[in-house]
Amino acid sequence: MPAMLGLAPLAAFLVAALVAGLLLLPAARRFALDAPNERSLHEHPVPRTGGIAIAAGVGTACLLGHAFPASIVLIAAALAVVSLADDVMGLPTLLRLLLHLAAAAAVVAFELQVPALAAILLALAIAWTTNAYNFMDGSDGMAAGMAVVGFGAYSVAAQLAGAVPLSTLCASVAAAAAAFLPFNWHPARLFMGDAGSVPLGFLAGALGVAGWSDGIWPLWFPVLVFAPFLGDATLTLARRLWRRERVWQAHREHYYQRLVRLGFGHQRTALLEYAAMAMCAAIALAALGQTAVVQALAIVWAGVALLGAAVWVDYRCKAQR
């Protein structure tokens, strides 16, 4: 078992890279093209099938390391299949949302033993993380690079707690995302699509909650690790709700999208987001095992830094008009 678990991340990387390369062959690259529109940040049609490569890599790792949380992995696989169908032919927004809620509820039912109110709140949190990750997959290199940092931090924390299966699963997700990243780096040749972003968001939320339930980390840890993603998506949703916009429609108002349009471009924006994610992950890892006061100060410091960055983007956008 230990040898298999050690091989899992390497297998995830190699298989994801191989499948991503195959998806760029002429016969495959015409499948599920993402045509640019007025809300897009790309200028030419790009295949949105990269999630298949990430799923193949993680799936291979799971076959090698069969001590992984089976229910969460199976639910993520089901979401990948449904999301691929959405990439290919489109599914109604309400149906997608109901499926995401059902997946989150299933995790809570299978993995947790908490009071009813806590179960509802945790299910909503997992569903929101699932959708937030999908919302944040709109610029080259963004979602894949953040997955490397976020799931890498999960893996380190789980390893420190002696939770080897969870650590290996998270390392395998990070490895598969890292293999996909060169194909998604600007100018992207391949998008991950919903088949990649939805399962990644689901795993970020579900594994974060599962780790808390198993006593591996406190509940604030996964929130802080993925704070740049969750903060951007949440603030953007709140701003659009305040302006009474149709929040279910695609748009270009996320903070990372506005950075691209401010002139930072895809590459610099991705690097800035990686830096913010790495900062939050490092703070979260350093605060583990510290006193409640130190943990609270770490959370507040990171929150103030991210909020300050959001205010700066708002100011620059207003000044540019």
Coordinates of C-alpha atoms in Angstrom, one line a residue:
M1 CA 0.0 0.0 0.0
P2 CA 2.7 2.7 0.9
A3 CA 4.4 2.1 -2.5
M4 CA 1.2 2.4 -4.4
L5 CA 0.2 5.6 -2.5
G6 CA 3.7 7.1 -3.4
L7 CA 3.2 6.3 -7.1
A8 CA -0.3 7.8 -7.3
P9 CA 0.7 11.5 -7.8
L10 CA 3.3 10.6 -10.4
A11 CA 0.8 8.4 -12.3
A12 CA -1.7 11.3 -12.1
F13 CA 0.8 13.7 -13.6
L14 CA 1.9 11.4 -16.4
V15 CA -1.6 10.2 -17.4
A16 CA -3.0 13.8 -17.3
A17 CA -0.2 15.1 -19.5
L18 CA -0.7 12.2 -21.9
V19 CA -4.4 12.6 -22.2
A20 CA -4.1 16.4 -22.6
G21 CA -1.7 15.9 -25.5
L22 CA -4.1 13.4 -27.1
L23 CA -6.9 16.0 -26.8
L24 CA -5.0 18.4 -29.0
L25 CA -4.7 15.9 -31.9
P26 CA -6.6 17.2 -34.9
A27 CA -9.5 14.7 -34.6
A28 CA -10.1 15.6 -30.9
R29 CA -9.5 19.4 -30.8
R30 CA -12.6 20.1 -32.8
F31 CA -14.7 18.6 -30.0
A32 CA -16.6 20.9 -27.6
L33 CA -15.0 24.2 -28.8
D34 CA -15.4 27.3 -26.6
A35 CA -16.2 30.0 -29.1
P36 CA -15.4 33.6 -27.8
N37 CA -18.2 36.0 -27.2
E38 CA -18.6 39.5 -25.7
R39 CA -18.0 38.2 -22.2
S40 CA -14.9 36.1 -23.0
L41 CA -11.3 36.9 -22.4
H42 CA -10.0 34.7 -25.3
E43 CA -10.1 35.6 -29.0
H44 CA -10.1 32.2 -30.8
P45 CA -12.1 29.0 -30.3
V46 CA -10.4 26.7 -27.8
P47 CA -11.4 23.1 -26.9
R48 CA -12.9 22.9 -23.4
T49 CA -12.1 19.2 -22.9
G50 CA -9.1 19.5 -20.6
G51 CA -11.1 18.3 -17.6
I52 CA -11.0 14.9 -19.2
A53 CA -7.2 14.9 -18.7
I54 CA -7.4 16.0 -15.1
A55 CA -10.1 13.4 -14.4
A56 CA -8.1 10.7 -16.1
G57 CA -5.0 11.5 -14.0
V58 CA -6.9 11.6 -10.7
G59 CA -8.8 8.4 -11.6
T60 CA -5.6 6.6 -12.3
A61 CA -4.2 7.7 -9.0
C62 CA -7.3 6.4 -7.2
L63 CA -6.9 3.0 -8.9
L64 CA -3.4 2.8 -7.5
G65 CA -4.3 4.1 -4.0
H66 CA -7.5 2.4 -3.1
A67 CA -7.5 3.8 0.5
F68 CA -8.9 7.1 -0.7
P69 CA -12.3 8.4 0.5
A70 CA -14.4 6.4 -1.9
S71 CA -17.7 8.2 -1.6
I72 CA -16.2 11.6 -2.3
V73 CA -14.1 10.3 -5.3
L74 CA -17.2 8.6 -6.8
I75 CA -19.4 11.7 -6.4
A76 CA -16.6 13.8 -8.0
A77 CA -16.4 11.4 -10.9
A78 CA -20.2 11.6 -11.4
L79 CA -20.0 15.4 -11.4
A80 CA -17.2 15.2 -14.0
V81 CA -19.4 13.1 -16.3
V82 CA -22.4 15.4 -15.9
S83 CA -20.3 18.5 -16.4
L84 CA -18.7 17.0 -19.6
A85 CA -22.3 16.6 -20.9
D86 CA -22.8 20.3 -20.1
D87 CA -19.7 21.2 -21.9
V88 CA -20.7 19.3 -25.0
M89 CA -24.5 20.1 -25.3
G90 CA -25.4 22.4 -22.4
L91 CA -27.6 21.7 -19.5
P92 CA -30.2 24.0 -17.8
T93 CA -28.7 26.2 -15.1
L94 CA -31.3 25.0 -12.5
L95 CA -30.5 21.4 -13.2
R96 CA -26.8 22.0 -12.8
L97 CA -27.4 23.8 -9.5
L98 CA -29.6 21.0 -8.2
L99 CA -27.0 18.4 -9.1
H100 CA -24.3 20.3 -7.3
L101 CA -26.6 20.6 -4.2
A102 CA -27.3 16.9 -4.4
A103 CA -23.6 16.1 -4.6
A104 CA -22.9 18.3 -1.6
A105 CA -25.8 16.8 0.4
A106 CA -24.5 13.3 -0.4
V107 CA -21.1 14.1 1.1
V108 CA -22.6 15.4 4.3
A109 CA -24.8 12.3 4.5
F110 CA -22.1 9.8 3.9
E111 CA -19.1 11.4 5.6
L112 CA -20.4 13.6 8.5
Q113 CA -22.3 13.1 11.7
V114 CA -23.5 16.6 12.6
P115 CA -26.7 18.3 13.7
A116 CA -29.3 19.1 11.0
L117 CA -28.6 22.8 10.8
A118 CA -24.8 22.2 10.6
A119 CA -25.4 19.6 7.9
I120 CA -27.4 22.1 5.8
L121 CA -24.8 24.9 6.2
L122 CA -22.0 22.5 5.3
A123 CA -23.8 21.2 2.2
L124 CA -24.5 24.8 1.0
A125 CA -20.8 25.6 1.6
I126 CA -19.6 22.7 -0.5
A127 CA -22.1 23.6 -3.3
W128 CA -20.9 27.2 -3.2
T129 CA -17.3 26.1 -3.4
T130 CA -18.2 23.9 -6.4
N131 CA -19.8 26.8 -8.2
A132 CA -17.2 29.4 -7.1
Y133 CA -14.4 27.4 -8.7
N134 CA -16.4 27.2 -11.9
F135 CA -16.9 30.9 -11.9
M136 CA -13.2 31.5 -11.4
D137 CA -12.1 29.4 -14.4
G138 CA -12.2 32.3 -16.9
S139 CA -8.6 33.3 -17.5
D140 CA -5.7 31.2 -18.9
G141 CA -3.8 29.3 -16.2
M142 CA -5.9 30.5 -13.3
A143 CA -7.9 27.5 -12.1
A144 CA -5.3 24.9 -12.8
G145 CA -2.5 26.9 -11.1
M146 CA -4.7 27.6 -8.1
A147 CA -5.5 23.9 -7.9
V148 CA -1.8 23.1 -7.7
V149 CA -1.3 25.5 -4.7
G150 CA -4.6 24.7 -2.9
F151 CA -4.5 20.9 -3.1
G152 CA -0.8 21.0 -2.5
A153 CA -1.5 22.8 0.8
Y154 CA -4.2 20.2 1.6
S155 CA -1.6 17.4 1.0
V156 CA 1.0 19.0 3.2
A157 CA -1.4 19.5 6.1
A158 CA -2.8 16.0 5.8
Q159 CA 0.7 14.5 5.7
L160 CA 1.7 16.4 8.8
A161 CA -1.4 14.9 10.5
G162 CA -0.5 11.4 9.4
A163 CA -3.5 11.1 7.1
V164 CA -1.6 9.5 4.2
P165 CA -4.5 8.5 2.0
L166 CA -6.0 12.0 2.0
S167 CA -2.6 13.5 1.5
T168 CA -2.0 11.3 -1.5
L169 CA -5.3 12.1 -3.0
C170 CA -4.8 15.8 -2.7
A171 CA -1.2 15.5 -4.1
S172 CA -2.6 13.5 -7.0
V173 CA -5.2 16.3 -7.8
A174 CA -2.4 18.9 -7.6
A175 CA -0.2 16.7 -9.9
A176 CA -2.9 16.2 -12.5
A177 CA -3.6 20.0 -12.5
A178 CA 0.1 20.7 -12.8
A179 CA 0.3 18.4 -15.9
F180 CA -2.6 20.2 -17.5
L181 CA -1.3 23.7 -16.7
P182 CA 1.2 24.0 -19.6
F183 CA -1.6 23.3 -22.0
N184 CA -3.7 26.0 -20.4
W185 CA -1.0 28.6 -20.0
H186 CA -1.6 31.8 -22.1
P187 CA -2.3 31.5 -24.9
A188 CA -4.3 28.5 -23.9
R189 CA -4.5 25.6 -26.2
L190 CA -6.9 23.7 -24.0
F191 CA -9.6 24.8 -21.4
M192 CA -10.5 22.5 -18.5
G193 CA -14.3 23.3 -19.0
D194 CA -16.9 22.5 -16.4
A195 CA -15.7 18.8 -16.5
G196 CA -12.5 20.1 -14.8
S197 CA -13.6 23.1 -12.8
V198 CA -16.8 21.7 -11.2
P199 CA -15.1 18.5 -9.8
L200 CA -12.1 20.5 -8.6
G201 CA -14.4 23.0 -6.8
F202 CA -16.4 20.1 -5.3
L203 CA -13.2 18.4 -4.1
A204 CA -11.9 21.6 -2.6
G205 CA -15.0 21.9 -0.5
A206 CA -15.7 18.2 0.2
L207 CA -12.2 17.3 1.1
G208 CA -11.9 20.4 3.2
V209 CA -15.0 19.5 5.2
A210 CA -13.9 15.8 5.4
G211 CA -10.5 16.8 6.7
W212 CA -12.2 18.9 9.4
S213 CA -14.6 16.0 10.3
D214 CA -11.7 13.6 10.7
G215 CA -9.8 16.1 12.9
I216 CA -7.0 16.7 10.4
W217 CA -7.5 20.5 10.3
P218 CA -9.8 23.1 11.7
L219 CA -12.7 24.3 9.5
W220 CA -11.1 27.7 8.9
F221 CA -8.1 26.0 7.2
P222 CA -9.7 25.1 3.8
V223 CA -11.5 28.4 3.7
L224 CA -8.2 30.3 4.2
V225 CA -6.3 28.2 1.7
F226 CA -8.8 28.9 -1.1
A227 CA -9.6 32.4 0.2
P228 CA -8.5 34.2 -3.1
F229 CA -10.9 32.1 -5.1
L230 CA -13.8 32.1 -2.6
G231 CA -13.3 35.8 -1.8
D232 CA -13.3 36.9 -5.5
A233 CA -16.4 34.8 -6.3
T234 CA -18.3 35.9 -3.2
L235 CA -17.6 39.6 -3.4
T236 CA -18.4 39.6 -7.1
L237 CA -21.7 37.8 -6.5
A238 CA -22.6 40.3 -3.7
R239 CA -21.8 43.3 -6.0
R240 CA -24.0 41.9 -8.8
L241 CA -26.8 41.2 -6.4
W242 CA -26.6 44.7 -5.1
R243 CA -26.9 46.0 -8.6
R244 CA -29.8 43.7 -9.3
E245 CA -28.1 42.0 -12.2
R246 CA -28.9 38.6 -13.5
V247 CA -26.3 36.7 -11.5
W248 CA -26.8 33.4 -13.4
Q249 CA -25.6 34.9 -16.7
A250 CA -21.9 34.9 -17.7
H251 CA -20.0 38.1 -17.2
R252 CA -16.5 39.6 -17.0
E253 CA -16.8 41.3 -13.6
H254 CA -14.7 39.0 -11.4
Y255 CA -11.7 40.7 -9.9
Y256 CA -9.3 38.5 -11.9
Q257 CA -11.1 39.3 -15.1
R258 CA -10.9 43.0 -14.3
L259 CA -7.2 42.7 -13.7
V260 CA -6.8 41.2 -17.2
R261 CA -8.8 44.0 -18.7
L262 CA -6.8 46.6 -16.7
G263 CA -3.8 45.6 -18.7
F264 CA -2.2 43.0 -16.6
G265 CA -2.9 40.3 -19.1
H266 CA -3.5 36.6 -18.5
Q267 CA 0.1 35.7 -17.5
R268 CA 0.7 38.5 -15.0
T269 CA -2.8 38.1 -13.5
A270 CA -2.3 34.3 -13.1
L271 CA 1.1 35.0 -11.3
L272 CA -0.5 37.6 -9.0
E273 CA -3.3 35.1 -8.1
Y274 CA -0.7 32.4 -7.5
A275 CA 1.1 34.7 -5.2
A276 CA -2.1 35.5 -3.3
M277 CA -3.0 31.8 -3.0
A278 CA 0.5 30.9 -1.9
M279 CA 0.4 33.6 0.7
C280 CA -2.9 32.3 2.1
A281 CA -1.8 28.7 2.0
A282 CA 1.5 29.5 3.8
I283 CA -0.3 31.5 6.5
A284 CA -2.9 28.7 6.9
L285 CA -0.2 26.0 7.2
A286 CA 1.9 28.1 9.6
A287 CA -1.2 28.8 11.8
L288 CA -2.0 25.1 12.2
G289 CA -1.4 24.0 15.8
Q290 CA -1.0 27.5 17.1
T291 CA -3.2 29.2 19.7
A292 CA -6.6 30.4 18.9
V293 CA -5.4 34.0 19.1
V294 CA -2.6 33.4 16.6
Q295 CA -5.0 31.6 14.2
A296 CA -7.5 34.5 14.5
L297 CA -4.8 37.0 13.8
A298 CA -3.6 35.0 10.7
I299 CA -7.2 34.8 9.3
V300 CA -7.7 38.6 9.9
W301 CA -4.4 39.5 8.4
A302 CA -5.0 37.5 5.2
G303 CA -8.6 38.8 5.0
V304 CA -7.5 42.4 5.3
A305 CA -4.8 41.9 2.6
L306 CA -7.2 40.3 0.1
L307 CA -9.9 43.0 0.8
G308 CA -7.3 45.7 0.3
A309 CA -6.4 44.2 -3.1
A310 CA -10.1 44.1 -4.0
V311 CA -10.5 47.8 -3.1
W312 CA -7.4 48.7 -5.2
V313 CA -8.9 46.9 -8.2
D314 CA -12.2 48.7 -7.7
Y315 CA -10.4 52.0 -7.5
R316 CA -8.3 51.4 -10.7
C317 CA -11.4 50.3 -12.6
K318 CA -13.3 53.5 -11.6
A319 CA -10.3 55.6 -12.5
Q320 CA -10.0 54.0 -15.9
R321 CA -13.6 54.9 -16.9

